[in-house]
Amino acid sequence: MTTQRREHRTRVGIVGAGPAGLVLAALLAREGIDSVVLEARSRSYVEARVRAGVLEAPTVELLRGMGVAGRLDREGMPHHGISLRFAEAPGEPARDHRIDFANLVGTGITVYGQQEVVKDLLADRVDDAGLPVEFDVSGVAVHDVDTASPSITWTGADGAENLLRCDVVAGCDGFHGITREIVGDGGGLTVAERVYPFGWLGVLAKAAPTTDELVYAHHDNGFALYSMRSPEVTRLYLQVPPETDPADWSDARIWDELHTRLACEGFTLNEGEFLEKPGVTGMRSMVASPMRRGRLFLAGDAAHIVPPTGAKGMNLAIADVRVLAEAVTRFRADGDETGFDGYSATCLRRVWRAEHFSWFMTSMLHRFDPATEAGDAFGVGLQRSQLRYTVTSRAAATSLAENYVGLPHGAC
Ligand code: RFL
Ligand code: PHB
């Protein structure tokens, strides 16, 4: 018996239902432009995946303008600054140095989990508007991207084969997706990369945060980050060697190390049960360019990765698809392809700014191997000087603040 292939048609075929794919679909829908989103995982999986937590001011404004920020405005935690915690000299106790975003740049960030953004976008698209997101797809392949009629094939959750014809394909399938390679197939892809010699061990604890803002701690044992998700939940990270097996870290060892690295007069660390198994993420910077081949456009982690120290990944993904949605809207109006032609260069300007900022935060705050230039006595001296300069010079603090809260879209 031969099974029939189902054929579909839409304007934009979107591979991946992360922040990039879902924001793109929502922006297009608001312009009356059809799209189909294909996702390898289940809805419950993508809604539960704990990742980013910091939304830049321009990201929040965009989500508000799209009408999907109701819960974000109720439950998100507006923050007006962060603290850098470090000892002024070896052997001295660590102190907090606050970077006051509100005072320096007149705005701030919002702490709201990436998976909450994803839930809100799925509720808007699937539950409220009844628009298509196909979950649990496999074997996604993209064809004919060098023509005006690209297509996507895949196997559905029910085992049926599908073909989707479209005008544009958006590769929003993250770092491990399949679309970046297709751009590379033509031989024209450049990949600029740095792999850092450490990872982050991350935990989510049922413990009330004891500060109103995030704390980035520089310590001789390594970096630690104190973050949160709600008035009841703390999110914490520890710098660890990249090959670390989280199973080697008992709960007691994790708390012990957090107490050591976050120690500061007047600061209490509340402990609590872990809400998910601790995980280790490697740290890298990567930029693939151009972010386009023909009618295939890469967006978000499919095209670039930043180390999480700058809290930029999800925000960059959303900034990319804003540019892409505008380009598709212009094309739909009268066939104008100038938005397509400018897409990669426009996105890459913001991407490289975020890459630099994320590299800067990572280099300033982590402990490097003393046997390397970054971690020897000279490297550590430079690091301490940079920390002191950042918190004592208004110009340096303002530079950190404007990058952290997010430069206006279109400003880079
Ligand atoms: P995503 O979120 O990875 O989504 C890609 C989607 O594509 C699906 N997919 C496929 N679907 C169909 N067919 C295929 N062949 C497919 N291959 C993959 C995947 O299942 C997935 O659903 O990419 P997107 O949309 O570009 O979004 C990027 C962000 O997720 C990422 O940059 C951030 O999470 C990075 N990040 C942070 N970003 C911030 O802005 N602020 C933060 O505070 C922040 N903290 C973090 C982070 C990332 C972290 N980890 C775990 C990497 C903290 C951590 C620890
Ligand atoms: C988080 O809360 O997950 C988080 C916050 C700030 C970062 C990275 C991750 O720089």
Short mmCIF file of C-alpha atoms and ligand atoms in Angstrom, two decimals:
data_model
loop_
_atom_site.label_atom_id
_atom_site.label_comp_id
_atom_site.label_asym_id
_atom_site.label_seq_id
_atom_site.Cartn_x
_atom_site.Cartn_y
_atom_site.Cartn_z
CA MET A 1 0.00 0.00 0.00
CA THR A 2 1.43 3.45 -0.86
CA THR A 3 0.89 6.25 1.62
CA GLN A 4 -0.05 9.56 0.16
CA ARG A 5 2.07 12.63 0.82
CA ARG A 6 0.06 15.51 2.24
CA GLU A 7 0.75 18.81 0.46
CA HIS A 8 0.38 22.23 2.05
CA ARG A 9 1.03 25.84 1.04
CA THR A 10 1.88 28.86 3.17
CA ARG A 11 3.84 32.11 2.90
CA VAL A 12 6.54 31.35 5.49
CA GLY A 13 7.67 27.90 6.63
CA ILE A 14 9.25 28.18 10.07
CA VAL A 15 11.51 25.42 11.42
CA GLY A 16 11.58 25.51 15.25
CA ALA A 17 9.14 26.66 17.94
CA GLY A 18 11.60 28.43 20.26
CA PRO A 19 11.42 32.18 20.91
CA ALA A 20 12.66 33.00 17.37
CA GLY A 21 10.12 30.83 15.53
CA LEU A 22 7.16 31.73 17.71
CA VAL A 23 7.79 35.49 17.77
CA LEU A 24 8.24 35.43 13.98
CA ALA A 25 4.96 33.55 13.52
CA ALA A 26 3.18 36.02 15.81
CA LEU A 27 4.60 39.11 14.07
CA LEU A 28 3.62 37.72 10.66
CA ALA A 29 0.11 36.83 11.86
CA ARG A 30 -0.36 40.45 12.96
CA GLU A 31 0.38 41.49 9.36
CA GLY A 32 -2.08 38.92 8.04
CA ILE A 33 0.75 36.73 6.70
CA ASP A 34 0.29 32.93 6.99
CA SER A 35 2.98 30.69 8.36
CA VAL A 36 3.39 27.11 9.51
CA VAL A 37 5.68 26.26 12.46
CA LEU A 38 7.35 22.83 12.60
CA GLU A 39 8.82 21.62 15.90
CA ALA A 40 10.78 18.44 16.59
CA ARG A 41 9.74 18.26 20.25
CA SER A 42 6.38 18.02 22.02
CA ARG A 43 4.48 21.05 23.26
CA SER A 44 4.99 20.03 26.89
CA TYR A 45 8.74 19.67 26.30
CA VAL A 46 9.23 23.14 24.82
CA GLU A 47 7.01 24.67 27.51
CA ALA A 48 9.08 23.10 30.28
CA ARG A 49 12.61 23.76 28.93
CA VAL A 50 14.27 26.05 31.53
CA ARG A 51 16.69 28.48 29.91
CA ALA A 52 16.98 32.23 29.76
CA GLY A 53 15.47 34.59 32.29
CA VAL A 54 16.36 38.16 31.37
CA LEU A 55 14.28 40.19 28.93
CA GLU A 56 15.84 43.39 27.59
CA ALA A 57 13.73 46.55 27.57
CA PRO A 58 13.28 46.48 23.73
CA THR A 59 12.15 42.82 23.94
CA VAL A 60 9.49 43.69 26.52
CA GLU A 61 8.32 46.67 24.43
CA LEU A 62 8.00 44.44 21.36
CA LEU A 63 6.04 41.74 23.20
CA ARG A 64 3.74 44.44 24.66
CA GLY A 65 3.19 45.94 21.21
CA MET A 66 2.20 42.46 19.98
CA GLY A 67 -0.37 42.11 22.77
CA VAL A 68 1.27 39.02 24.32
CA ALA A 69 2.64 40.62 27.49
CA GLY A 70 -0.41 40.38 29.80
CA ARG A 71 1.09 37.72 32.07
CA LEU A 72 4.60 39.12 31.63
CA ASP A 73 3.36 42.46 32.99
CA ARG A 74 1.64 40.74 35.93
CA GLU A 75 4.26 38.15 36.85
CA GLY A 76 7.55 39.43 35.37
CA MET A 77 9.93 41.05 37.85
CA PRO A 78 11.16 44.49 36.72
CA HIS A 79 14.78 45.05 37.78
CA HIS A 80 16.47 48.44 37.81
CA GLY A 81 20.05 47.27 38.26
CA ILE A 82 22.46 44.40 38.94
CA SER A 83 25.32 43.96 41.39
CA LEU A 84 28.89 42.97 40.63
CA ARG A 85 30.27 41.21 43.74
CA PHE A 86 34.04 41.03 44.13
CA ALA A 87 36.94 41.61 46.52
CA GLU A 88 38.87 44.80 45.79
CA ALA A 89 42.18 43.01 46.51
CA PRO A 90 43.21 39.40 47.14
CA GLY A 91 42.32 38.35 50.71
CA GLU A 92 39.77 41.13 51.25
CA PRO A 93 36.08 40.33 51.75
CA ALA A 94 33.80 40.65 48.71
CA ARG A 95 31.50 43.66 48.43
CA ASP A 96 28.55 44.47 46.19
CA HIS A 97 28.89 47.23 43.61
CA ARG A 98 25.53 48.13 42.16
CA ILE A 99 25.10 49.18 38.54
CA ASP A 100 22.03 51.39 38.71
CA PHE A 101 20.37 51.00 35.29
CA ALA A 102 17.50 53.35 36.06
CA ASN A 103 19.85 56.14 37.02
CA LEU A 104 22.41 55.52 34.28
CA VAL A 105 20.20 54.81 31.28
CA GLY A 106 16.64 55.41 32.47
CA THR A 107 15.33 51.89 31.93
CA GLY A 108 15.81 48.30 33.13
CA ILE A 109 15.24 44.62 32.41
CA THR A 110 12.49 42.17 33.29
CA VAL A 111 13.13 38.76 34.81
CA TYR A 112 10.65 36.32 33.28
CA GLY A 113 11.49 32.76 32.24
CA GLN A 114 11.99 31.99 28.57
CA GLN A 115 9.60 29.06 28.87
CA GLU A 116 6.93 31.48 30.14
CA VAL A 117 7.42 33.58 26.99
CA VAL A 118 7.11 30.38 24.94
CA LYS A 119 3.91 29.37 26.81
CA ASP A 120 2.37 32.82 26.24
CA LEU A 121 3.21 32.72 22.51
CA LEU A 122 1.82 29.18 22.09
CA ALA A 123 -1.37 30.11 23.94
CA ASP A 124 -1.75 33.14 21.65
CA ARG A 125 -1.16 31.20 18.43
CA VAL A 126 -2.55 27.74 19.06
CA ASP A 127 -5.21 28.13 21.77
CA ASP A 128 -6.54 31.62 20.94
CA ALA A 129 -6.02 31.92 17.17
CA GLY A 130 -6.09 28.22 16.16
CA LEU A 131 -3.04 28.70 13.91
CA PRO A 132 -0.71 25.83 13.01
CA VAL A 133 2.24 24.59 15.04
CA GLU A 134 3.10 20.96 14.26
CA PHE A 135 4.87 19.29 17.18
CA ASP A 136 6.83 16.02 17.24
CA VAL A 137 7.85 16.25 13.59
CA SER A 138 10.90 14.33 12.33
CA GLY A 139 13.11 14.20 9.25
CA VAL A 140 12.68 17.90 8.43
CA ALA A 141 14.43 18.75 5.14
CA VAL A 142 14.50 22.07 3.27
CA HIS A 143 14.62 22.17 -0.53
CA ASP A 144 15.12 24.60 -3.43
CA VAL A 145 16.20 27.57 -1.30
CA ASP A 146 17.92 29.14 -4.31
CA THR A 147 14.58 29.42 -6.12
CA ALA A 148 11.51 31.59 -5.47
CA SER A 149 9.57 28.46 -4.38
CA PRO A 150 11.40 26.70 -1.57
CA SER A 151 9.75 23.81 0.24
CA ILE A 152 10.00 21.76 3.41
CA THR A 153 9.34 18.04 3.83
CA TRP A 154 8.85 16.16 7.11
CA THR A 155 7.27 13.18 8.77
CA GLY A 156 4.37 14.08 11.04
CA ALA A 157 3.73 12.72 14.54
CA ASP A 158 1.20 10.32 12.93
CA GLY A 159 3.86 8.95 10.55
CA ALA A 160 2.45 10.72 7.47
CA GLU A 161 4.80 12.38 4.95
CA ASN A 162 4.27 16.09 4.32
CA LEU A 163 5.36 18.71 1.77
CA LEU A 164 5.00 22.43 2.46
CA ARG A 165 5.50 24.91 -0.38
CA CYS A 166 6.27 28.48 0.66
CA ASP A 167 7.88 31.79 -0.39
CA VAL A 168 10.34 31.93 2.48
CA VAL A 169 11.85 29.44 4.93
CA ALA A 170 12.92 30.67 8.38
CA GLY A 171 15.61 28.56 10.06
CA CYS A 172 14.72 29.09 13.73
CA ASP A 173 15.90 25.63 14.79
CA GLY A 174 18.57 26.57 17.32
CA PHE A 175 22.24 25.66 17.56
CA HIS A 176 21.71 21.92 16.86
CA GLY A 177 19.25 22.44 14.00
CA ILE A 178 19.61 21.52 10.33
CA THR A 179 19.22 24.85 8.55
CA ARG A 180 22.64 26.42 9.21
CA GLU A 181 24.27 23.58 7.26
CA ILE A 182 22.04 24.27 4.27
CA VAL A 183 23.28 27.87 4.14
CA GLY A 184 26.80 26.39 4.34
CA ASP A 185 26.16 23.91 1.51
CA GLY A 186 26.73 26.62 -1.08
CA GLY A 187 30.21 27.03 0.42
CA GLY A 188 29.59 30.64 1.35
CA LEU A 189 29.21 30.38 5.12
CA THR A 190 31.81 31.81 7.49
CA VAL A 191 31.70 30.61 11.09
CA ALA A 192 33.56 32.73 13.68
CA GLU A 193 33.87 30.89 16.97
CA ARG A 194 35.35 30.91 20.51
CA VAL A 195 34.92 28.04 22.94
CA TYR A 196 35.48 29.02 26.58
CA PRO A 197 37.37 26.68 28.92
CA PHE A 198 34.45 26.31 31.34
CA GLY A 199 30.73 25.61 31.62
CA TRP A 200 27.89 26.67 33.90
CA LEU A 201 26.22 24.30 36.29
CA GLY A 202 22.67 25.62 36.70
CA VAL A 203 20.07 24.87 39.37
CA LEU A 204 16.53 26.01 40.03
CA ALA A 205 15.70 26.00 43.74
CA LYS A 206 12.44 26.32 45.66
CA ALA A 207 13.91 29.08 47.81
CA ALA A 208 12.87 32.70 48.19
CA PRO A 209 15.41 35.11 46.64
CA THR A 210 16.99 37.36 49.26
CA THR A 211 17.92 40.19 46.89
CA ASP A 212 15.72 42.15 44.49
CA GLU A 213 18.34 42.03 41.72
CA LEU A 214 20.81 39.67 40.06
CA VAL A 215 24.29 39.28 41.52
CA TYR A 216 27.29 38.47 39.29
CA ALA A 217 30.05 37.23 41.62
CA HIS A 218 33.76 37.09 40.80
CA HIS A 219 35.54 34.67 43.18
CA ASP A 220 38.89 32.88 43.27
CA ASN A 221 37.04 29.53 43.04
CA GLY A 222 35.20 30.73 39.91
CA PHE A 223 32.19 32.75 38.85
CA ALA A 224 28.74 32.41 40.45
CA LEU A 225 25.42 33.99 39.40
CA TYR A 226 22.50 34.64 41.69
CA SER A 227 19.26 34.99 39.74
CA MET A 228 15.59 34.23 40.26
CA ARG A 229 12.34 33.34 38.57
CA SER A 230 9.69 34.42 41.09
CA PRO A 231 9.38 35.48 44.74
CA GLU A 232 9.58 31.75 45.60
CA VAL A 233 12.18 30.45 43.13
CA THR A 234 15.93 31.15 42.89
CA ARG A 235 18.05 30.38 39.81
CA LEU A 236 21.74 29.85 40.48
CA TYR A 237 24.79 29.10 38.37
CA LEU A 238 28.38 28.02 39.13
CA GLN A 239 31.36 28.14 36.78
CA VAL A 240 32.66 24.54 36.41
CA PRO A 241 35.08 22.76 34.07
CA PRO A 242 33.36 22.19 30.68
CA GLU A 243 33.39 18.39 30.88
CA THR A 244 31.73 18.34 34.32
CA ASP A 245 29.22 15.56 34.94
CA PRO A 246 26.43 17.10 37.06
CA ALA A 247 26.10 13.71 38.81
CA ASP A 248 29.45 14.45 40.49
CA TRP A 249 27.88 17.43 42.23
CA SER A 250 25.69 16.42 45.18
CA ASP A 251 23.11 18.94 46.36
CA ALA A 252 25.26 19.57 49.46
CA ARG A 253 28.36 20.26 47.34
CA ILE A 254 26.43 22.70 45.14
CA TRP A 255 25.11 24.64 48.16
CA ASP A 256 28.51 24.63 49.79
CA GLU A 257 30.16 26.11 46.73
CA LEU A 258 27.38 28.66 46.27
CA HIS A 259 27.81 29.78 49.90
CA THR A 260 31.55 30.16 49.34
CA ARG A 261 31.42 32.06 46.06
CA LEU A 262 28.47 34.28 46.97
CA ALA A 263 29.67 35.11 50.51
CA CYS A 264 29.27 38.82 51.24
CA GLU A 265 28.50 40.77 54.38
CA GLY A 266 24.77 41.19 54.89
CA PHE A 267 23.88 38.55 52.25
CA THR A 268 21.96 35.39 53.11
CA LEU A 269 21.56 32.52 50.68
CA ASN A 270 18.29 30.65 51.19
CA GLU A 271 18.52 26.95 50.40
CA GLY A 272 15.66 24.86 49.03
CA GLU A 273 14.79 21.72 47.12
CA PHE A 274 15.95 21.61 43.49
CA LEU A 275 12.98 21.80 41.12
CA GLU A 276 14.84 20.04 38.30
CA LYS A 277 18.05 18.06 37.92
CA PRO A 278 21.16 20.28 37.82
CA GLY A 279 22.51 20.68 34.27
CA VAL A 280 25.82 21.79 32.77
CA THR A 281 25.98 24.06 29.71
CA GLY A 282 29.18 24.58 27.74
CA MET A 283 30.04 28.16 26.89
CA ARG A 284 30.78 29.38 23.38
CA SER A 285 30.53 32.34 21.06
CA MET A 286 29.62 31.64 17.43
CA VAL A 287 28.55 33.80 14.52
CA ALA A 288 27.59 32.30 11.15
CA SER A 289 27.45 34.70 8.24
CA PRO A 290 25.70 35.45 6.03
CA MET A 291 22.45 34.61 7.82
CA ARG A 292 20.79 33.95 4.48
CA ARG A 293 20.98 31.77 1.42
CA GLY A 294 18.39 32.60 -1.25
CA ARG A 295 14.98 32.26 0.39
CA LEU A 296 16.29 30.60 3.56
CA PHE A 297 16.88 32.97 6.48
CA LEU A 298 18.58 31.94 9.73
CA ALA A 299 17.47 33.52 13.00
CA GLY A 300 18.43 33.16 16.67
CA ASP A 301 20.69 30.37 17.94
CA ALA A 302 20.66 28.75 14.47
CA ALA A 303 22.92 31.62 13.36
CA HIS A 304 24.72 32.72 16.51
CA ILE A 305 25.52 31.73 20.08
CA VAL A 306 26.60 33.95 22.95
CA PRO A 307 27.86 32.84 26.37
CA PRO A 308 24.99 33.42 28.84
CA THR A 309 26.93 35.95 31.00
CA GLY A 310 25.45 38.86 29.04
CA ALA A 311 21.88 37.42 29.06
CA LYS A 312 21.54 38.14 25.35
CA GLY A 313 20.64 34.87 23.52
CA MET A 314 16.85 35.00 23.58
CA ASN A 315 16.84 38.76 23.10
CA LEU A 316 18.99 38.50 19.97
CA ALA A 317 16.76 35.76 18.58
CA ILE A 318 13.76 38.07 18.97
CA ALA A 319 15.60 41.07 17.46
CA ASP A 320 16.49 38.96 14.36
CA VAL A 321 12.93 37.90 13.64
CA ARG A 322 11.67 41.44 13.99
CA VAL A 323 13.94 42.36 11.07
CA LEU A 324 12.83 39.26 9.15
CA ALA A 325 9.12 39.94 9.72
CA GLU A 326 9.56 43.48 8.38
CA ALA A 327 11.39 42.14 5.30
CA VAL A 328 8.64 39.58 4.60
CA THR A 329 5.96 42.24 5.08
CA ARG A 330 7.65 44.50 2.53
CA PHE A 331 8.01 41.61 0.10
CA ARG A 332 4.37 40.60 0.46
CA ALA A 333 3.21 44.19 -0.23
CA ASP A 334 4.79 44.59 -3.68
CA GLY A 335 7.55 42.02 -4.20
CA ASP A 336 10.18 44.41 -2.80
CA GLU A 337 13.21 42.27 -1.87
CA THR A 338 15.37 45.03 -0.33
CA GLY A 339 14.48 43.82 3.17
CA PHE A 340 15.71 40.34 2.25
CA ASP A 341 18.92 41.76 0.81
CA GLY A 342 19.66 43.81 3.92
CA TYR A 343 18.58 41.14 6.45
CA SER A 344 21.92 39.55 7.23
CA ALA A 345 23.94 42.78 7.50
CA THR A 346 21.26 44.45 9.66
CA CYS A 347 21.07 41.51 12.08
CA LEU A 348 24.82 40.99 12.24
CA ARG A 349 25.42 44.53 13.46
CA ARG A 350 23.38 43.82 16.62
CA VAL A 351 24.75 40.28 16.87
CA TRP A 352 28.36 41.48 16.97
CA ARG A 353 27.55 44.13 19.59
CA ALA A 354 25.99 41.41 21.76
CA GLU A 355 28.92 39.06 21.06
CA HIS A 356 31.35 41.71 22.26
CA PHE A 357 29.33 42.51 25.37
CA SER A 358 28.88 38.83 26.26
CA TRP A 359 32.60 38.16 25.75
CA PHE A 360 33.42 41.23 27.88
CA MET A 361 31.20 40.10 30.78
CA THR A 362 32.51 36.53 30.51
CA SER A 363 36.18 37.59 30.45
CA MET A 364 35.75 40.04 33.33
CA LEU A 365 33.92 37.68 35.67
CA HIS A 366 35.24 34.12 35.22
CA ARG A 367 38.32 32.47 36.67
CA PHE A 368 40.73 31.34 33.97
CA ASP A 369 43.44 28.69 34.26
CA PRO A 370 46.51 30.30 35.96
CA ALA A 371 48.69 28.54 33.37
CA THR A 372 47.15 30.65 30.58
CA GLU A 373 47.52 34.35 29.72
CA ALA A 374 43.97 35.12 30.76
CA GLY A 375 44.45 33.56 34.20
CA ASP A 376 48.06 34.34 35.14
CA ALA A 377 49.00 37.13 37.55
CA PHE A 378 48.90 39.73 34.76
CA GLY A 379 45.51 38.47 33.49
CA VAL A 380 44.00 38.55 36.98
CA GLY A 381 45.40 42.04 37.61
CA LEU A 382 43.73 43.28 34.42
CA GLN A 383 40.47 41.60 35.43
CA ARG A 384 40.40 43.26 38.88
CA SER A 385 41.23 46.61 37.33
CA GLN A 386 38.40 46.23 34.82
CA LEU A 387 35.97 45.34 37.61
CA ARG A 388 37.00 48.38 39.69
CA TYR A 389 36.86 50.70 36.67
CA THR A 390 33.42 49.41 35.67
CA VAL A 391 31.92 50.19 39.07
CA THR A 392 33.73 53.47 39.80
CA SER A 393 33.57 55.25 36.44
CA ARG A 394 30.15 56.54 35.44
CA ALA A 395 31.14 56.25 31.78
CA ALA A 396 32.14 52.58 32.17
CA ALA A 397 29.06 51.73 34.25
CA THR A 398 26.84 53.44 31.67
CA SER A 399 28.39 51.37 28.90
CA LEU A 400 27.64 48.17 30.80
CA ALA A 401 24.12 49.37 31.61
CA GLU A 402 23.13 50.35 28.06
CA ASN A 403 24.38 47.06 26.66
CA TYR A 404 22.73 45.00 29.41
CA VAL A 405 19.27 46.60 29.17
CA GLY A 406 19.53 46.35 25.37
CA LEU A 407 20.26 49.02 22.79
CA PRO A 408 17.10 50.11 20.98
CA HIS A 409 16.23 47.87 18.01
CA GLY A 410 17.78 49.38 14.90
CA ALA A 411 20.37 51.34 16.91
CA CYS A 412 23.45 49.18 16.35
P1 RFL B 1 15.82 27.52 20.59
O1 RFL B 1 15.15 28.07 21.81
O2 RFL B 1 16.91 26.54 20.76
O3 RFL B 1 14.66 26.90 19.70
C1 RFL B 1 14.93 26.09 18.57
C2 RFL B 1 13.79 25.13 18.40
O4 RFL B 1 13.98 24.38 17.22
C3 RFL B 1 13.68 23.01 17.47
N1 RFL B 1 14.39 22.20 16.47
C4 RFL B 1 13.79 21.63 15.41
N2 RFL B 1 12.52 21.60 15.01
C5 RFL B 1 12.22 20.91 13.88
N3 RFL B 1 13.16 20.23 13.16
C6 RFL B 1 14.46 20.24 13.53
N4 RFL B 1 15.37 19.60 12.80
C7 RFL B 1 14.83 20.95 14.70
N5 RFL B 1 15.98 21.15 15.36
C8 RFL B 1 15.71 21.91 16.43
C9 RFL B 1 14.13 22.81 18.90
O5 RFL B 1 13.50 21.68 19.51
C10 RFL B 1 13.71 24.13 19.54
O6 RFL B 1 12.40 24.09 20.05
O7 RFL B 1 16.41 28.70 19.66
P2 RFL B 1 15.91 30.22 19.46
O8 RFL B 1 14.44 30.28 19.19
O9 RFL B 1 16.86 30.78 18.50
O10 RFL B 1 16.11 30.89 20.89
C11 RFL B 1 17.38 31.08 21.44
C12 RFL B 1 17.32 30.98 22.97
O11 RFL B 1 16.68 29.78 23.34
C13 RFL B 1 18.71 31.04 23.60
O12 RFL B 1 19.50 31.99 22.94
C14 RFL B 1 18.65 31.40 25.09
O13 RFL B 1 18.05 30.40 25.87
C15 RFL B 1 20.06 31.67 25.63
N6 RFL B 1 20.08 31.99 27.07
C16 RFL B 1 19.73 33.25 27.52
N7 RFL B 1 19.25 34.18 26.66
C17 RFL B 1 18.83 35.39 27.14
O14 RFL B 1 18.40 36.23 26.33
N8 RFL B 1 18.85 35.72 28.47
C18 RFL B 1 19.31 34.83 29.40
O15 RFL B 1 19.25 35.14 30.59
C19 RFL B 1 19.80 33.56 28.94
N9 RFL B 1 20.26 32.64 29.80
C20 RFL B 1 20.48 31.02 27.97
C21 RFL B 1 20.58 31.38 29.36
C22 RFL B 1 20.75 29.72 27.57
C23 RFL B 1 21.15 28.80 28.50
N10 RFL B 1 21.39 27.48 28.03
C24 RFL B 1 20.80 26.36 28.63
C25 RFL B 1 21.93 27.29 26.70
C26 RFL B 1 20.98 30.46 30.29
C27 RFL B 1 21.31 29.18 29.87
C28 RFL B 1 21.82 28.23 30.92
C1 PHB B 2 18.95 33.36 34.34
O1 PHB B 2 18.21 33.83 35.23
O2 PHB B 2 18.77 32.22 33.88
C2 PHB B 2 20.10 34.16 33.84
C3 PHB B 2 20.22 35.48 34.22
C4 PHB B 2 21.29 36.23 33.76
C5 PHB B 2 22.23 35.65 32.92
C6 PHB B 2 22.09 34.32 32.53
C7 PHB B 2 21.03 33.57 32.99
O3 PHB B 2 23.29 36.38 32.50
#
